[in-house]
mmCIF file of C-alpha atoms in Angstrom:
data_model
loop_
_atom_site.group_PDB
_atom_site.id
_atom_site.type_symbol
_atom_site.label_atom_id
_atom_site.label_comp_id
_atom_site.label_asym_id
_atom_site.label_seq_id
_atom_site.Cartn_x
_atom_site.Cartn_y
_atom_site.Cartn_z
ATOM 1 C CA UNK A 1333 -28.767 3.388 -54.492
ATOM 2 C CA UNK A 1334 -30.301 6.938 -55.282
ATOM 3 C CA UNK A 1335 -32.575 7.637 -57.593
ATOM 4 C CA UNK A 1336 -32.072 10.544 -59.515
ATOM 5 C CA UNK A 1337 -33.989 12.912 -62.305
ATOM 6 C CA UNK A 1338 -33.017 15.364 -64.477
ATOM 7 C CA UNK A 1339 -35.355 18.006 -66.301
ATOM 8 C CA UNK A 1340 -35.074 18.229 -69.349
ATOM 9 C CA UNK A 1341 -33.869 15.433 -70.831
ATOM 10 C CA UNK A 1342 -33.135 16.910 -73.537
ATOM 11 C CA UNK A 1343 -33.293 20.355 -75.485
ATOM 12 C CA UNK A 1344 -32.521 22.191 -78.615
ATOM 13 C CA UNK A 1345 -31.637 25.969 -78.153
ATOM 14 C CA UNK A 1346 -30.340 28.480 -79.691
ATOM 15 C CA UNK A 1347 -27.286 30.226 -79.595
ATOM 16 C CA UNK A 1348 -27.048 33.034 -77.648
ATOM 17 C CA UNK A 1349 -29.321 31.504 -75.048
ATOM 18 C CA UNK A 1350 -29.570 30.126 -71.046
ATOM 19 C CA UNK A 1351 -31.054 26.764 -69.773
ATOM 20 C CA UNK A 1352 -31.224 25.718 -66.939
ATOM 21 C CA UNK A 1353 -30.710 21.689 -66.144
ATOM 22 C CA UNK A 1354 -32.668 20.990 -62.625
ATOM 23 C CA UNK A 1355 -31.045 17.459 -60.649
ATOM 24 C CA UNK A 1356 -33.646 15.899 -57.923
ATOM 25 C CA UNK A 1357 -32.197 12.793 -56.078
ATOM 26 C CA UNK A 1358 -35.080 11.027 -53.655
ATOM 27 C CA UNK A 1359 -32.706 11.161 -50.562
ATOM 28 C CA UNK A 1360 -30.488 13.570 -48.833
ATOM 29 C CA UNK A 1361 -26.709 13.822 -50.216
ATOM 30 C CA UNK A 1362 -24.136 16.285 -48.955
ATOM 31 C CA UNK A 1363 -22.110 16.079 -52.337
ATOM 32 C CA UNK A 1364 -23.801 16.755 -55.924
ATOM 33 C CA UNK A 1365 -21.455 16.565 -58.973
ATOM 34 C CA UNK A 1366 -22.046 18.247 -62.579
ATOM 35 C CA UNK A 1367 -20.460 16.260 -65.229
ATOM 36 C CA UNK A 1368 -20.485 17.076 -68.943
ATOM 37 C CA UNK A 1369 -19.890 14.632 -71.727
ATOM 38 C CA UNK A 1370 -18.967 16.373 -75.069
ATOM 39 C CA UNK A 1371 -19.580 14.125 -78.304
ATOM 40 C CA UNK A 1372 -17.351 11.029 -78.875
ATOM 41 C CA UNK A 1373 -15.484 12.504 -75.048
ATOM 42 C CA UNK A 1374 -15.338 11.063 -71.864
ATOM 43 C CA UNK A 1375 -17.531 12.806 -69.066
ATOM 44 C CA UNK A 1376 -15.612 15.568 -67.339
ATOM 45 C CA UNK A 1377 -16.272 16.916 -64.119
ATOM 46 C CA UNK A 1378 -17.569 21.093 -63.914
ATOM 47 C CA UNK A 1379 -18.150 21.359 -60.428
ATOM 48 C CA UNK A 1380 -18.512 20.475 -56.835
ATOM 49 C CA UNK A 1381 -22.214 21.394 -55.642
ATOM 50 C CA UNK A 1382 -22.299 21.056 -51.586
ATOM 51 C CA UNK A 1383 -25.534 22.641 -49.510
ATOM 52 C CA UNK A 1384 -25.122 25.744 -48.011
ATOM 53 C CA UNK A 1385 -21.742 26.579 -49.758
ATOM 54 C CA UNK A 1386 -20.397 27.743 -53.510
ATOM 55 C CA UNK A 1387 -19.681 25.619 -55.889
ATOM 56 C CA UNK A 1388 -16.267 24.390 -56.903
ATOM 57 C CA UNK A 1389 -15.494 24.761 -60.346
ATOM 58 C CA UNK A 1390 -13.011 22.832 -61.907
ATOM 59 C CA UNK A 1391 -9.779 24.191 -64.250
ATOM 60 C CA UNK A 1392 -11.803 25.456 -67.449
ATOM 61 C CA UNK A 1393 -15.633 25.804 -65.553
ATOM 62 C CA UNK A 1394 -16.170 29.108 -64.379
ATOM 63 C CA UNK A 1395 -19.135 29.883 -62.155
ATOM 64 C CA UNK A 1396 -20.560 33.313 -64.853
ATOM 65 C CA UNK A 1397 -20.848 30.296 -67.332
ATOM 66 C CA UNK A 1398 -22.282 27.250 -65.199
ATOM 67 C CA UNK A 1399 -23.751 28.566 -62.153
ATOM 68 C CA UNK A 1400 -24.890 26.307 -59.909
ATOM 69 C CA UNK A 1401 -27.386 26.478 -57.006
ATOM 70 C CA UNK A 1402 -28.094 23.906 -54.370
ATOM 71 C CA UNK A 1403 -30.891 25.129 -52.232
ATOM 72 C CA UNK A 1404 -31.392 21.963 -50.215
ATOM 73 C CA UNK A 1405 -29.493 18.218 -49.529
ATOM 74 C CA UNK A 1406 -32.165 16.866 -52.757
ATOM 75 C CA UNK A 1407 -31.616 19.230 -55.622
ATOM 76 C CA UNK A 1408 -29.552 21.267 -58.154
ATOM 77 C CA UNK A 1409 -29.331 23.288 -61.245
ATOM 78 C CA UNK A 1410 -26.691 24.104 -63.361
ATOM 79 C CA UNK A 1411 -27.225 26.688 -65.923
ATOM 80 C CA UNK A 1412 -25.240 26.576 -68.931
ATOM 81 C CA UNK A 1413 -25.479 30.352 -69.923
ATOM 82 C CA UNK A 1414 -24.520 32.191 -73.239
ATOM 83 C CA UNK A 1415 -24.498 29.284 -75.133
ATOM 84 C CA UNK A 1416 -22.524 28.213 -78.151
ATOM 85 C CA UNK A 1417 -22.431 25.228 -80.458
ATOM 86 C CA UNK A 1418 -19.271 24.177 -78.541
ATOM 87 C CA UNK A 1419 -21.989 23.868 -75.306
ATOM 88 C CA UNK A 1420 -23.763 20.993 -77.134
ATOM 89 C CA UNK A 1421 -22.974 17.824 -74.909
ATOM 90 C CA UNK A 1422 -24.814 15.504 -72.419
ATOM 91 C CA UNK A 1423 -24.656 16.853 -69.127
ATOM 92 C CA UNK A 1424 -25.069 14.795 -65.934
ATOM 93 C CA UNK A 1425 -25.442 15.427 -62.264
ATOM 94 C CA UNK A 1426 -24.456 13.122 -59.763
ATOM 95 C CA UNK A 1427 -24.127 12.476 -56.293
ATOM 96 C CA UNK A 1428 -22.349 10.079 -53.224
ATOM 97 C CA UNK A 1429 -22.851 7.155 -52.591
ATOM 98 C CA UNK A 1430 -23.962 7.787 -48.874
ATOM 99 C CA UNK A 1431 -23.870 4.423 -47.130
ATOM 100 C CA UNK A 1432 -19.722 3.362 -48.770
ATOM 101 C CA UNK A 1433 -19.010 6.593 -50.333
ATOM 102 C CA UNK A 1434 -17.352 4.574 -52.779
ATOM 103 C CA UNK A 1435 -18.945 5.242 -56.064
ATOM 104 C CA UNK A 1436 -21.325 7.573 -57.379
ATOM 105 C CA UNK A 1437 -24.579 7.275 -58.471
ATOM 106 C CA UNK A 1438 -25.566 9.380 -61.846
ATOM 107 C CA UNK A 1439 -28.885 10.975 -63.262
ATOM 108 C CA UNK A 1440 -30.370 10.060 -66.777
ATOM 109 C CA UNK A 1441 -28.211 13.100 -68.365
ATOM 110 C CA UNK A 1442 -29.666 15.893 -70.272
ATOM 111 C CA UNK A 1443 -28.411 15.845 -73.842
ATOM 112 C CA UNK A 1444 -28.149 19.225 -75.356
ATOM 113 C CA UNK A 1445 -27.989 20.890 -79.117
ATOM 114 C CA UNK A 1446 -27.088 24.438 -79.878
ATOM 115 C CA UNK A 1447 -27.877 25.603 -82.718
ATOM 116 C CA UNK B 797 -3.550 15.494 -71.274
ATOM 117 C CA UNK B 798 -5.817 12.195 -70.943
ATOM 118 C CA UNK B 799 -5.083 10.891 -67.489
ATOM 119 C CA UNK B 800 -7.173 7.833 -67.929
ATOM 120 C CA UNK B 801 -7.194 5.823 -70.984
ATOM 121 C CA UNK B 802 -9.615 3.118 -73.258
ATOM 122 C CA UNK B 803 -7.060 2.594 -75.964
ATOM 123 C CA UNK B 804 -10.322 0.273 -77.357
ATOM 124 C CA UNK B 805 -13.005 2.299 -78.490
ATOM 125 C CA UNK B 806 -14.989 -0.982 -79.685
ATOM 126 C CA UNK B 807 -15.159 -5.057 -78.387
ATOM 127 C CA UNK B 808 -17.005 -7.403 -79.567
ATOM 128 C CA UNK B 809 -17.509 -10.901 -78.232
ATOM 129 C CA UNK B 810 -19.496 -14.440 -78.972
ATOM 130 C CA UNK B 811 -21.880 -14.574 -75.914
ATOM 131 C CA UNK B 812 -20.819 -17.193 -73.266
ATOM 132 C CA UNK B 813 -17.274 -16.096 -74.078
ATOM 133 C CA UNK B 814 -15.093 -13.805 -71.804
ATOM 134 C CA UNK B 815 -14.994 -9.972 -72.976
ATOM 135 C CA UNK B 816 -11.818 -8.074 -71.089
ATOM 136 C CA UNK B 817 -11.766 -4.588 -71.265
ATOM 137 C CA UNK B 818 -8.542 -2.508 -70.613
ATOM 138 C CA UNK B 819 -7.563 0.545 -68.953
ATOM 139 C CA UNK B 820 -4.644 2.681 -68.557
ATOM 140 C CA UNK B 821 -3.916 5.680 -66.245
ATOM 141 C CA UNK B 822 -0.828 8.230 -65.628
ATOM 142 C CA UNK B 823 -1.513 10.256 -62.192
ATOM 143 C CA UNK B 824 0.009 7.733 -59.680
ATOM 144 C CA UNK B 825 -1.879 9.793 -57.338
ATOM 145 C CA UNK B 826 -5.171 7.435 -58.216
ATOM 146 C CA UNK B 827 -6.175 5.046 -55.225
ATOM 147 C CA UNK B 828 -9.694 3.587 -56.485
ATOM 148 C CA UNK B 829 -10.625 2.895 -59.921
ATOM 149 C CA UNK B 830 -14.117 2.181 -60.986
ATOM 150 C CA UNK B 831 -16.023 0.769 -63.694
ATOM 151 C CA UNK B 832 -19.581 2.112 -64.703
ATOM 152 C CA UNK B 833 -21.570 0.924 -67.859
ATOM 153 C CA UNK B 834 -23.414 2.899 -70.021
ATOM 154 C CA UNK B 835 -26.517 2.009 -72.544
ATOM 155 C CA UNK B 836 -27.847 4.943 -74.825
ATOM 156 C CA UNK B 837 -29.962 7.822 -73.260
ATOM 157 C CA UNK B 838 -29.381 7.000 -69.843
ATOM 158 C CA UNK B 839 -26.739 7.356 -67.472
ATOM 159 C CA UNK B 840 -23.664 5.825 -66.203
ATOM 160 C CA UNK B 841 -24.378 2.988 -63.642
ATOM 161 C CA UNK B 842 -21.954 1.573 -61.540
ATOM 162 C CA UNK B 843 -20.460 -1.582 -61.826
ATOM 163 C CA UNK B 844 -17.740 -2.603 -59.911
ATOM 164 C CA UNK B 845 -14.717 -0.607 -58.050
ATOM 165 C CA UNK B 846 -11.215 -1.483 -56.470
ATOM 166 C CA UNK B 847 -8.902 0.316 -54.141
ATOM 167 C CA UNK B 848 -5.258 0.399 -54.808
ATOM 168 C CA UNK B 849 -4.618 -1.500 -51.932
ATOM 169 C CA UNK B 850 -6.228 -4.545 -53.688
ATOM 170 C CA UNK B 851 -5.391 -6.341 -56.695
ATOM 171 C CA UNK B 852 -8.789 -7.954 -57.074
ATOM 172 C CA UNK B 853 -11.730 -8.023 -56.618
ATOM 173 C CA UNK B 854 -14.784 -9.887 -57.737
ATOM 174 C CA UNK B 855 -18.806 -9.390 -57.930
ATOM 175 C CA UNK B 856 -20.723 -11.949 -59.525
ATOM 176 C CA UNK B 857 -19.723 -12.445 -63.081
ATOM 177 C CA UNK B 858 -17.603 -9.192 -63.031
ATOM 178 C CA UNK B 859 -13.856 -9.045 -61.948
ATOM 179 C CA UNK B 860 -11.507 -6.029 -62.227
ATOM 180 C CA UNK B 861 -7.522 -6.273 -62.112
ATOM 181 C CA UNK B 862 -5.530 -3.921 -61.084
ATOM 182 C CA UNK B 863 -2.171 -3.667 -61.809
ATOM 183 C CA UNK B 864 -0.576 -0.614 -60.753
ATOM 184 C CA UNK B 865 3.417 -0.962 -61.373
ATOM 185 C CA UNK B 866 1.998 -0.695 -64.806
ATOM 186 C CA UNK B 867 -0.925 1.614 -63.852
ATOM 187 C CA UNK B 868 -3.656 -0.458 -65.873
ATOM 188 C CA UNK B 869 -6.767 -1.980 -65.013
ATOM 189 C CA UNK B 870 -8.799 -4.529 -66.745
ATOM 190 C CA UNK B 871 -12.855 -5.743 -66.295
ATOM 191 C CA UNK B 872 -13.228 -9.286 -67.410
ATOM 192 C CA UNK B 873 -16.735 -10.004 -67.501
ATOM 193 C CA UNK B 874 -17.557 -13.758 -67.846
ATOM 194 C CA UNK B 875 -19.905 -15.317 -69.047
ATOM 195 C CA UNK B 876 -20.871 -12.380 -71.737
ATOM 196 C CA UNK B 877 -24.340 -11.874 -72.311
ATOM 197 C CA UNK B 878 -26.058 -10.299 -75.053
ATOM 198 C CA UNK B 879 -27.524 -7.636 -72.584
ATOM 199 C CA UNK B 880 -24.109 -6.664 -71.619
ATOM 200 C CA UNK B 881 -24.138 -4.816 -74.793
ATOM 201 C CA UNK B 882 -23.038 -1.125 -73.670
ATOM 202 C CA UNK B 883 -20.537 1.509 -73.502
ATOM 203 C CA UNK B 884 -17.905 0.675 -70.385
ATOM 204 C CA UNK B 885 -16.194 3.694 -68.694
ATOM 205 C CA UNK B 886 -12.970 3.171 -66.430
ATOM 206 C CA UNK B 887 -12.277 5.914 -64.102
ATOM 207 C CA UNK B 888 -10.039 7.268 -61.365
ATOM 208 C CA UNK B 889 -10.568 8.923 -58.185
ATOM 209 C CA UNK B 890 -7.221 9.993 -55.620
ATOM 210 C CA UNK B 891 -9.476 10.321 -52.576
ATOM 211 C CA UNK B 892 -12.233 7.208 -53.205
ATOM 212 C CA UNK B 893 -15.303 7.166 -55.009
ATOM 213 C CA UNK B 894 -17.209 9.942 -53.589
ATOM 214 C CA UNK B 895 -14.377 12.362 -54.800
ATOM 215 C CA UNK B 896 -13.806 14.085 -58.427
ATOM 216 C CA UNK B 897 -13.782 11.234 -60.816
ATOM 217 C CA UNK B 898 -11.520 11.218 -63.780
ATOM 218 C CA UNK B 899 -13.378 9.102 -66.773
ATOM 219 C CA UNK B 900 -11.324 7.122 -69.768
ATOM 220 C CA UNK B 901 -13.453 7.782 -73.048
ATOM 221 C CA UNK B 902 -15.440 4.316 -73.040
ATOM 222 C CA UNK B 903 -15.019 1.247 -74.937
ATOM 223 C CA UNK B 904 -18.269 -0.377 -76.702
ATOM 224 C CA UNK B 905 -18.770 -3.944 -76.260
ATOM 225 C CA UNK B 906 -21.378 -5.761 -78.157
ATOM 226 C CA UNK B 907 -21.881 -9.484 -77.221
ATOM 227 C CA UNK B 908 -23.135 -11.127 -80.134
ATOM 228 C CA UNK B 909 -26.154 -13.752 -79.511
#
């Protein structure tokens, strides 16, 4: 399976504010997922992140709120800009499983507090 | 509208016994269904997935059911072990596992020693 980091792993910012969440896996995968898990919520899926192509957003994600780069086949960012209290969650990247492509494999998550 | 559903939000079981965990979807457009398990501060990590074309399937002390005229899904996990202690996440996929996943909210099972 992949091994995957985030940075941070977690943060407390203030409203009003950007971060940016950085995703390195230690192999090459076509397909990188952003998932964000809002307290006492399941984890829902923001976007699509493939190499050399925009991001797809999901309904209710829109790219001048998460924007997403993915310079290479072994890392992301998603920036969760503007922030709000509402933007406090656990957000985790993801990516294929490349040998079934039957599951995915997920990052440590980077758990986030907006004050 | 929650498409995938852990009507359980807590489980807790005598270690040795069997701990089942349930699962209910609605989009009939699901074909694989997996199971990931969650312990605080890190990520999800899979456990065990099914297509639709199966009914079973089986890995080690794990087994997920899927039943889909009724469009649920259960993960009996037996025997329970203290260390299986976590939060267990059901979700959905319509094009396999490598596809947008659709996650149930979790269910918390804590085996008691």
């Amino acid at each position: 399976s992949a091994v995957i980091s985030q940075k941070p792993s977690r943060d407390i910012c203030q409203r009003g504010t950007s971060l940016t969440i950085q995703c390195q896996v230690d192999s090459q995968v076509t397909m990188m997922f952003w998932y964000r898990q809002q307290p006492g919520q399941s984890l829902t899926l923001i976007a699509t992140a493939n190499q050399g192509s925009e991001a797809t957003y999901e309904s209710g994600f829109v790219i001048d709120k998460f924007p997403i780069s993915r310079p290479n086949l072994t890392f992301s960012t998603l920036t969760v800009s503007n922030m709000s209290p509402e933007d406090s969650s656990i957000y985790l990247c993801s990516v294929e499983d490349r040998g079934s492509q039957e599951t995915q494999y997920f990052g440590p998550g980077t758990r986030l507090l907006v004050l | 509208d929650q498409q995938v559903k852990q009507n359980s939000p807590s489980l807790s079981v005598q270690e040795g016994r069997i701990s089942i965990l349930n699962c209910d979807y609605t989009n009939s457009m699901f074909d694989y269904f997996l199971w990931y398990k969650k312990y605080p501060a890190e990520g999800p990590t899979f456990l065990i997935s099914i297509s639709s074309i199966k009914d079973k399937n089986e890995d080690g002390r794990f087994t997920v059911f899927l039943n889909k005229s009724a469009k649920h899904l259960s993960l009996h996990i037996v025997p329970s072990q203290p260390g299986d202690s976590a939060v267990y996440f059901c979700a959905a996929s319509e094009q396999g596992g490598s596809e947008k996943l659709v996650f149930g909210k979790g269910t918390k099972l804590t085996v008691n020693p």
